Coordinates of C-alpha atoms in Angstrom, one line a residue:
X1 CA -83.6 70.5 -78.2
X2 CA -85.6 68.4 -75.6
X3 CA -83.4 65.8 -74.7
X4 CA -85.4 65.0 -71.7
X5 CA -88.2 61.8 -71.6
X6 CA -90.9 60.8 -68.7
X7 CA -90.2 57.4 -67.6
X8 CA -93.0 55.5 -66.0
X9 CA -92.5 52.4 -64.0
X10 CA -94.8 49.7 -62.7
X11 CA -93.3 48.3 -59.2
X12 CA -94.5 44.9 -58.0
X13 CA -93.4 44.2 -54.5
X14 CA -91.7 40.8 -53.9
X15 CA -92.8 38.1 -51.7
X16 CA -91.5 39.3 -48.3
X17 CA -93.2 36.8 -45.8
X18 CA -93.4 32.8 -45.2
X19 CA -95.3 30.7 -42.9
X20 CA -93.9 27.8 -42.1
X21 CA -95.0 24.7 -40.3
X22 CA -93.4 21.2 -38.9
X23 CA -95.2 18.6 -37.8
X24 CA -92.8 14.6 -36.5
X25 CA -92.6 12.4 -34.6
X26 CA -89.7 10.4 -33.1
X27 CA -88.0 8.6 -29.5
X28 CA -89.4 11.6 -27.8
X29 CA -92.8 11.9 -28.8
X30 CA -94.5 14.2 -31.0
X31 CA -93.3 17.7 -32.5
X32 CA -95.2 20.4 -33.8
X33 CA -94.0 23.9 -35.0
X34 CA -95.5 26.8 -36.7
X35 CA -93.8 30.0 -37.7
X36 CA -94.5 33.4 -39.3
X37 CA -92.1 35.7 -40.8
X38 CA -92.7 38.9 -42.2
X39 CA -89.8 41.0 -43.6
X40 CA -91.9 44.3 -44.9
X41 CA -94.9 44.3 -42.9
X42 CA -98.2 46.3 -44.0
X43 CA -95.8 47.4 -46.7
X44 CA -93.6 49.8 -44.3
X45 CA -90.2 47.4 -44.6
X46 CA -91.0 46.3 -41.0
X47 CA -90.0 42.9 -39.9
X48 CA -92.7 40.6 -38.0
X49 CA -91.5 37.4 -36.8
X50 CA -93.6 35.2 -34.7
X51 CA -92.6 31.4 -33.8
X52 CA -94.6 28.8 -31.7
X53 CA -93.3 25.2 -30.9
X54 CA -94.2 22.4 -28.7
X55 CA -92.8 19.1 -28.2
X56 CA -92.9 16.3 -25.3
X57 CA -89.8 17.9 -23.6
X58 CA -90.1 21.4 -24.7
X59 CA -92.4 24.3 -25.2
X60 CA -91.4 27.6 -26.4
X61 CA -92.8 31.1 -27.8
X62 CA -91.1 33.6 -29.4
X63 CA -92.0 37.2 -31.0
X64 CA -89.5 39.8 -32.6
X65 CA -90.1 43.2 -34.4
X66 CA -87.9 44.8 -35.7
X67 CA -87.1 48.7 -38.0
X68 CA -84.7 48.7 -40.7
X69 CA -84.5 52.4 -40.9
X70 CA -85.4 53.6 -37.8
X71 CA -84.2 57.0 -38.4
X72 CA -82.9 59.1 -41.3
X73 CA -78.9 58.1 -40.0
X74 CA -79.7 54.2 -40.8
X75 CA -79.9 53.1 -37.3
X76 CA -81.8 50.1 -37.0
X77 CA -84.0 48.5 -33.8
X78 CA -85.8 45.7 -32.9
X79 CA -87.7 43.9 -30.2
X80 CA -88.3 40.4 -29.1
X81 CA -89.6 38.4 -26.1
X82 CA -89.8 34.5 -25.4
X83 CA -91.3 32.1 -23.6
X84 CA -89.7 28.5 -23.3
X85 CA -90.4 25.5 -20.7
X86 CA -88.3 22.7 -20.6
X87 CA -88.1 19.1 -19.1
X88 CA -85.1 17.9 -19.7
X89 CA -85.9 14.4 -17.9
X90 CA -88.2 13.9 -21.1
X91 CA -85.5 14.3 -23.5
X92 CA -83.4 12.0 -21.5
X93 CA -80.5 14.4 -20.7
X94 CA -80.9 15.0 -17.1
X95 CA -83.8 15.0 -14.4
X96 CA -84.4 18.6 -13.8
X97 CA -86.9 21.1 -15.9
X98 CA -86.8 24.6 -16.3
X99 CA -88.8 27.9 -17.0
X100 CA -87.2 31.1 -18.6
X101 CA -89.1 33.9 -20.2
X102 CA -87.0 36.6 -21.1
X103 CA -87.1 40.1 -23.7
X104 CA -84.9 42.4 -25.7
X105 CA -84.0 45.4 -27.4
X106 CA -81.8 45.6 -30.4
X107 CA -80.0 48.6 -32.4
X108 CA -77.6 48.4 -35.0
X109 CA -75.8 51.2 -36.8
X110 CA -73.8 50.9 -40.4
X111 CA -70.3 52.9 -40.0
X112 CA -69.7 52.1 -43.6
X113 CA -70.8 50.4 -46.4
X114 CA -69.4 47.2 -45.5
X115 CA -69.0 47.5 -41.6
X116 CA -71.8 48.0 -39.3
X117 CA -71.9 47.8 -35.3
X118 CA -74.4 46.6 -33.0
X119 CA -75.8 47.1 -29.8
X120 CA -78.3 44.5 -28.1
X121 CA -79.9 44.7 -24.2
X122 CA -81.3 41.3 -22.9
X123 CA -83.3 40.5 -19.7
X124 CA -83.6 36.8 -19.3
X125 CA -85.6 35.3 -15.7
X126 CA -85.0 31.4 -15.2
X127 CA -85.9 29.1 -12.9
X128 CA -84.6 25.7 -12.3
X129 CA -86.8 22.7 -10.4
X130 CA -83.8 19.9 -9.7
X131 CA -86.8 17.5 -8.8
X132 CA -86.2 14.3 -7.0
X133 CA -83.1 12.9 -8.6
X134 CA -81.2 15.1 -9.8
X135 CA -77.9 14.6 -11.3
X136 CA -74.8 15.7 -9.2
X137 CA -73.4 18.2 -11.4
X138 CA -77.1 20.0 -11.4
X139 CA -77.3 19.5 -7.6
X140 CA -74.2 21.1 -6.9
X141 CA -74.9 23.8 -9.5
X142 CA -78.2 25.1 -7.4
X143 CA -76.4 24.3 -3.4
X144 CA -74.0 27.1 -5.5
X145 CA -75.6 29.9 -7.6
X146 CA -79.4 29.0 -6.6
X147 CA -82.4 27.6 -8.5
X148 CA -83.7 31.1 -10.0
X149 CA -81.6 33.5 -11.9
X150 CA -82.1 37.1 -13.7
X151 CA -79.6 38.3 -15.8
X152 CA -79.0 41.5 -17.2
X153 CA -76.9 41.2 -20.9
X154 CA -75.3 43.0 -22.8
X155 CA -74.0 42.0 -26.4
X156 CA -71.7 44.6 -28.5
X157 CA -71.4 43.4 -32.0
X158 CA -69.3 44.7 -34.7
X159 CA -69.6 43.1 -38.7
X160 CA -67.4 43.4 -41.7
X161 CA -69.0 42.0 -44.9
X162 CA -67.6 42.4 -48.5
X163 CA -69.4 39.3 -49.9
X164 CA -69.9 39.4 -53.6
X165 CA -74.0 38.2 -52.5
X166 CA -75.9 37.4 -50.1
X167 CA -76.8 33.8 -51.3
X168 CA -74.7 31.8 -52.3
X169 CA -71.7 33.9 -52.5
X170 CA -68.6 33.2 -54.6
X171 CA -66.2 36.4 -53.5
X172 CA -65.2 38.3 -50.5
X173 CA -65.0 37.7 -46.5
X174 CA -67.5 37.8 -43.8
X175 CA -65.8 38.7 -40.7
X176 CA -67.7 39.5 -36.8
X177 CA -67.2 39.9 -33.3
X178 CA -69.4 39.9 -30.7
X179 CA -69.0 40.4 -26.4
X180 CA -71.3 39.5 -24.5
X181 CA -71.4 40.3 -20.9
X182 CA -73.7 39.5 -18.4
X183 CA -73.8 43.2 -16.1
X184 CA -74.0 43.6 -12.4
X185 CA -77.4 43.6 -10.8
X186 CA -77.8 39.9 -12.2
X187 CA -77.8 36.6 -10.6
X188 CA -75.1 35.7 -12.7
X189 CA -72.5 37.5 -14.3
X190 CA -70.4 36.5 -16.7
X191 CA -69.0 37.6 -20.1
X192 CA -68.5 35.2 -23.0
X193 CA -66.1 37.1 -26.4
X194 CA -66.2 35.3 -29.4
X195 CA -64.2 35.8 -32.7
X196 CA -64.8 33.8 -35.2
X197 CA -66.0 31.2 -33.2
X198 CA -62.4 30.8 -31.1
X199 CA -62.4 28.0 -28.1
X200 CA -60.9 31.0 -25.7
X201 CA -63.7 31.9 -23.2
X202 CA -63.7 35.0 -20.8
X203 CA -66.0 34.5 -17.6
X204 CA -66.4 37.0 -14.8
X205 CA -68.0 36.5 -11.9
X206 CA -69.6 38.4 -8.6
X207 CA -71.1 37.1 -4.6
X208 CA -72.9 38.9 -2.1
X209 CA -73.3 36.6 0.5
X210 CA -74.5 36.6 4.5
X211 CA -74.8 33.8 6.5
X212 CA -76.5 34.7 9.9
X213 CA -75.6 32.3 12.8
X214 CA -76.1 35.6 15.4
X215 CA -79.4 33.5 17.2
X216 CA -77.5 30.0 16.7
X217 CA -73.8 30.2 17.8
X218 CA -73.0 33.8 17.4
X219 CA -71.4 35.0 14.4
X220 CA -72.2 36.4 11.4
X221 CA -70.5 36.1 8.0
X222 CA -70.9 38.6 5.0
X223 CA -68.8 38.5 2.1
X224 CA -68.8 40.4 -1.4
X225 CA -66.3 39.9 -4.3
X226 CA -65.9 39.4 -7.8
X227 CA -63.4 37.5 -10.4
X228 CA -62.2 37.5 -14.0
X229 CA -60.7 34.3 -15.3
X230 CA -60.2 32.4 -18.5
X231 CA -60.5 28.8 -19.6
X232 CA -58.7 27.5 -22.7
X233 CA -57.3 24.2 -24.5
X234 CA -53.9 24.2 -24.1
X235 CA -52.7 20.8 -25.5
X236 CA -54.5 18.1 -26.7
X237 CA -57.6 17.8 -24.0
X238 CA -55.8 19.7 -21.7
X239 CA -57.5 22.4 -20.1
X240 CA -55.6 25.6 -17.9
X241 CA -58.1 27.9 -16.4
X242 CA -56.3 31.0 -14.7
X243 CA -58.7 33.4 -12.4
X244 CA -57.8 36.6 -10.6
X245 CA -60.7 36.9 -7.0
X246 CA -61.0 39.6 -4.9
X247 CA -63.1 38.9 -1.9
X248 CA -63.9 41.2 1.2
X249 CA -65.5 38.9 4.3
X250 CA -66.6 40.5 7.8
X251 CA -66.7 38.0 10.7
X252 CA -69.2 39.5 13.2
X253 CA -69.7 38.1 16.7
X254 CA -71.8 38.1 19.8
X255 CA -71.1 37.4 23.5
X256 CA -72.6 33.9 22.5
X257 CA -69.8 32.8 20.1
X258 CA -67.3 30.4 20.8
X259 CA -63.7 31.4 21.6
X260 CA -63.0 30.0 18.0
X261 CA -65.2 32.6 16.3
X262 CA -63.9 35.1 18.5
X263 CA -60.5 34.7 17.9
X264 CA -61.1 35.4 14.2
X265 CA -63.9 38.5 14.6
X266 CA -63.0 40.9 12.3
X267 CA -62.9 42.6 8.3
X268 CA -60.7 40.8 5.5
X269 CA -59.7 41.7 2.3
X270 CA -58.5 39.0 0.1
X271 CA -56.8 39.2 -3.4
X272 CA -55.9 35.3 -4.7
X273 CA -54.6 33.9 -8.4
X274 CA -56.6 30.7 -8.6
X275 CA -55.7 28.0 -11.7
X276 CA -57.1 24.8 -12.7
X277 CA -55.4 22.2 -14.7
X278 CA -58.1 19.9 -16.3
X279 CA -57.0 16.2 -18.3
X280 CA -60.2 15.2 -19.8
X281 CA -60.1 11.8 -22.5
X282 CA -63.8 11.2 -21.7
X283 CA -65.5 9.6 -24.8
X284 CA -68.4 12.4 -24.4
X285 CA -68.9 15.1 -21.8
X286 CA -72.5 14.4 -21.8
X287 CA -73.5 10.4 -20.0
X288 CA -69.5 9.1 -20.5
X289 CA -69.5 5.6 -21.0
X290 CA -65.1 5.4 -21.1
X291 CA -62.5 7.4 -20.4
X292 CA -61.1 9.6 -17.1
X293 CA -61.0 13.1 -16.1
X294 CA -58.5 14.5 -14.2
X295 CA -58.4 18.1 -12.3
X296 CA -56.4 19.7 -10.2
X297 CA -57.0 23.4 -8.6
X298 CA -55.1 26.0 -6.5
X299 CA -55.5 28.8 -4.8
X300 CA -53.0 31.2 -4.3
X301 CA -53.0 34.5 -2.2
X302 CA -51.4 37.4 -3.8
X303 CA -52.5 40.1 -1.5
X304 CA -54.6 38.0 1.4
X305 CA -55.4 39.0 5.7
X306 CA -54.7 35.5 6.3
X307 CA -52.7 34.0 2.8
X308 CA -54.3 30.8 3.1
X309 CA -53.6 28.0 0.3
X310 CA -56.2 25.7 -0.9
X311 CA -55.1 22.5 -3.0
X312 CA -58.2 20.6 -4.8
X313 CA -57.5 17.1 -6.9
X314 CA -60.7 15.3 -8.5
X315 CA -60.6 12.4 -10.5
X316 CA -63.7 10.2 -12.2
X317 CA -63.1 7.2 -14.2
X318 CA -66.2 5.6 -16.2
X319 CA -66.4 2.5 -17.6
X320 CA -69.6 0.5 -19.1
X321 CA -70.7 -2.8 -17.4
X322 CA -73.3 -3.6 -20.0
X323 CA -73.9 -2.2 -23.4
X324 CA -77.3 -3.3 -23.5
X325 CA -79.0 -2.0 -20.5
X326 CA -76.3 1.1 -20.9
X327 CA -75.3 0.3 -17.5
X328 CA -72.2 3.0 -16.7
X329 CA -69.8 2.8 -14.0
X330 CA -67.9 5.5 -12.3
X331 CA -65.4 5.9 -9.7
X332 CA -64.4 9.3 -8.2
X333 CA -62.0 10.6 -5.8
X334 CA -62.3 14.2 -4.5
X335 CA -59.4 15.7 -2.3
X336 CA -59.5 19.1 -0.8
X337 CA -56.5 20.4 1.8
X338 CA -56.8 24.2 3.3
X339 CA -53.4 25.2 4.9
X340 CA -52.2 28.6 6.2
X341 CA -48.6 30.0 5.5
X342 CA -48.3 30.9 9.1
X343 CA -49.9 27.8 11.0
X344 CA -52.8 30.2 12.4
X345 CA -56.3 28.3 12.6
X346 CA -58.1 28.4 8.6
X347 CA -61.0 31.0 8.6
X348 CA -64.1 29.5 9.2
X349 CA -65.3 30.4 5.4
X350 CA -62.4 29.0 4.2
X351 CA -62.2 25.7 6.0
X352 CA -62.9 22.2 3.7
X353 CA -65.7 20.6 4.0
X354 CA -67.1 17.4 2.0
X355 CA -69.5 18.4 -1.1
X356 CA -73.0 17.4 -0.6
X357 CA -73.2 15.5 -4.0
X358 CA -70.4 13.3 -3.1
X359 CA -72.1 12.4 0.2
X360 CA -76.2 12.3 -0.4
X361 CA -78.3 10.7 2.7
X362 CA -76.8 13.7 5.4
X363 CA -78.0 17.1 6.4
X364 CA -76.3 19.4 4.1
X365 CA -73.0 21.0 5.8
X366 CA -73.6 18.7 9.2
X367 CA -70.6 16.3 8.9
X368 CA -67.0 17.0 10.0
X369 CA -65.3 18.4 13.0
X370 CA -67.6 20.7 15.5
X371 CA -67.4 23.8 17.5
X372 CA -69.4 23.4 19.6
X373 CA -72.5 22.6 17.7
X374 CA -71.4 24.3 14.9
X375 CA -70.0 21.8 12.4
X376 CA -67.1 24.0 11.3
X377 CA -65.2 21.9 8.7
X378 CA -61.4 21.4 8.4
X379 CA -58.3 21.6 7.2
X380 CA -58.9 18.4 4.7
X381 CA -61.5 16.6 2.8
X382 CA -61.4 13.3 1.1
X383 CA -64.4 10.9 -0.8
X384 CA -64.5 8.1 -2.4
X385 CA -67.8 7.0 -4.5
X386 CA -68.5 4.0 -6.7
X387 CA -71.8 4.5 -8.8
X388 CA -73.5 2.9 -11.4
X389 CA -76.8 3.6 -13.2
X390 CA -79.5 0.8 -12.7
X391 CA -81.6 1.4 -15.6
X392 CA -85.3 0.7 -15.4
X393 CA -85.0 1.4 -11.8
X394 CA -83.1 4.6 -10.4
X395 CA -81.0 7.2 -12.4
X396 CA -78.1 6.9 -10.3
X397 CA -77.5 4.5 -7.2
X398 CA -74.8 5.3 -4.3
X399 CA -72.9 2.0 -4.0
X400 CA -70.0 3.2 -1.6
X401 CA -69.0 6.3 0.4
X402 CA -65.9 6.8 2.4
X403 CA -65.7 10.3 3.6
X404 CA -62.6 11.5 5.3
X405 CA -62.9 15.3 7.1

């Protein structure tokens, strides 16, 4: 008996693919937007996405491709690459623009049929331009890490889904975690975990750095490290940040230096446990209008040439003078003390000196004790400022400076 039948079916692919388009208008001028997406492309399953969107205080281009099945094993891979300038100033969060451009390679491989792991390499180039006004936090940012950055990431990434649907889904768990870490060879470098979208952040951190006074007042300074910390919510907006540093420093000298730079000529290896204790009841971290934050740091040599200690105490209160205008006042104090256990002189990279956003109008690094002609800092630093934006006018005017070196 033929129990056997030819079954013919007629298969009519789905809509895979959108184009979408925004077009407003608001405080900030116009937007416009136009996207393409295409999720089985030329009819191979291939995704196409393409996204192009300009506005008064930001333009930005983006393309990814990507391969569901890219071989026989399930592995999937993916490319994308952006473009994106930025002028903050325009979008009244701070006076400084940017430029990145950036591109990316993405794999993905199922270990199950609910689990899958992922594997994602990023190369992102920025540049900041602080322009003429910028805000402190921005300008001491830059005097720190620089104005241009490339960075190196890479993100590991491992799902667990056992949704009853994609849409809409009335069953089951959706569970992820994803570490992403910013490698060595990048400007900055950094990792940031994330499960579950927790508040606990992981950072790491490396410097290569050479200051060459050889010409000037006879010493040289190079110094390499690196650092692992962690910043979390303890209580109630307060903040402990513990960090483990290691730091090697040569101090290199000429038969021009100073008997002070002599006297400290020579390699050092320093390992320190550094914590921060941060009270913050701001009303926003973003252009405070009331509130204070408190913070205090220390330094503290575990395994150190020298076993210096450094204290730091910072404190901003803000309070608005006139709701109208959105006039904001702050006072800040700043305290820094540098101390050695033994009484010996602080090493010159070591020694306090007063930030240059908390005292604009001198030569960067030229105010405090001198050597010399070499302004070499000390063993404290203390300011007092009293601002207030004058709206209409400048974005932030210096009322009062006290410095103390």
């Amino acid at each position: 008996v033929n129990d056997q039948i030819d079954v013919e079916f007629t298969v009519e692919d789905e809509f895979s693919g959108s184009i979408g388009g925004s077009l407003g208008y608001g405080a900030y001028g116009l937007v416009l937007g136009l996207n393409y997406n295409e999720n089985n492309a030329f009819g191979t399953g291939r995704a196409i996405g393409i996204g192009i969107n300009d506005s008064t205080w930001q333009r930005s281009y983006s393309f990814s491709y990507g391969e569901p099945y890219f071989n026989i094993d399930g592995v999937s891979r993916g490319y994308s690459a952006y473009f994106r300038e930025s002028d903050y100033g325009q979008f009244n969060i701070a006076s400084y623009t940017s430029d990145s451009f950036g591109a990316g390679i993405q794999f993905g491989l199922p270990i199950s049929d609910i689990e899958r792991i992922g594997l994602n390499l990023n190369y992102d180039n920025t540049t900041i331009d602080t322009g003429s006004t910028p805000a402190s936090q921005i300008l001491a940012f830059t005097e720190s890490e620089g104005s241009k950055f490339e960075v190196f990431k890479t993100q590991f990434i491992w799902s667990r889904v056992t949704l009853n649907r994609g849409l809409f889904p009335t069953a089951g768990q959706s569970q992820s975690f994803a570490l992403q870490v910013a490698v060595p060879g990048s400007s900055l470098t950094y990792s940031k975990p994330n499960f579950n979208y927790t508040d606990n952040t992981l950072f790491t951190s490396k410097k290569s750095t050479s200051q060459d006074n050889l010409s000037t007042s006879g010493y040289k300074i190079k110094t390499a490290g690196v650092s692992v910390g962690t910043i979390f919510e303890q209580y109630e907006n307060l903040f402990f940040s513990p960090e483990l540093d290691l730091t090697i420093e040569d101090l290199e000298t000429n038969s021009t230096a100073s008997n002070f730079f002599k006297k400290q000529k020579g390699s050092y290896k320093d390992f320190y446990f550094n914590y921060g204790l941060t009270y913050d009841t701001r009303n926003s971290s973003y252009n405070p209008t009331g509130g204070n934050v408190s913070r205090f740091e220390q330094k503290l040599p575990v395994l150190s040439s020298e076993n210096e200690i450094e204290n730091t105490f910072v404190f901003s209160t803000y309070k608005a003078l006139n709701s109208e205008e959105n006039m904001v006042g702050k006072f800040s104090f700043f305290f820094k003390a540098v101390n050695s256990l033994d009484g010996s002189d602080v090493r010159i990279s070591k020694r306090s000196t007063i930030p240059y956003s908390r005292l604009r109008g001198f030569e960067k690094g030229k105010v405090g004790p001198k050597d010399g002609e070499e302004f070499i800092g000390g063993n404290y630093a203390a300011a007092v400022n009293l601002s207030s934006n004058l709206p209409g006018i400048l974005s932030t005017c210096l009322l009062y400076t006290s410095p103390s070196p």
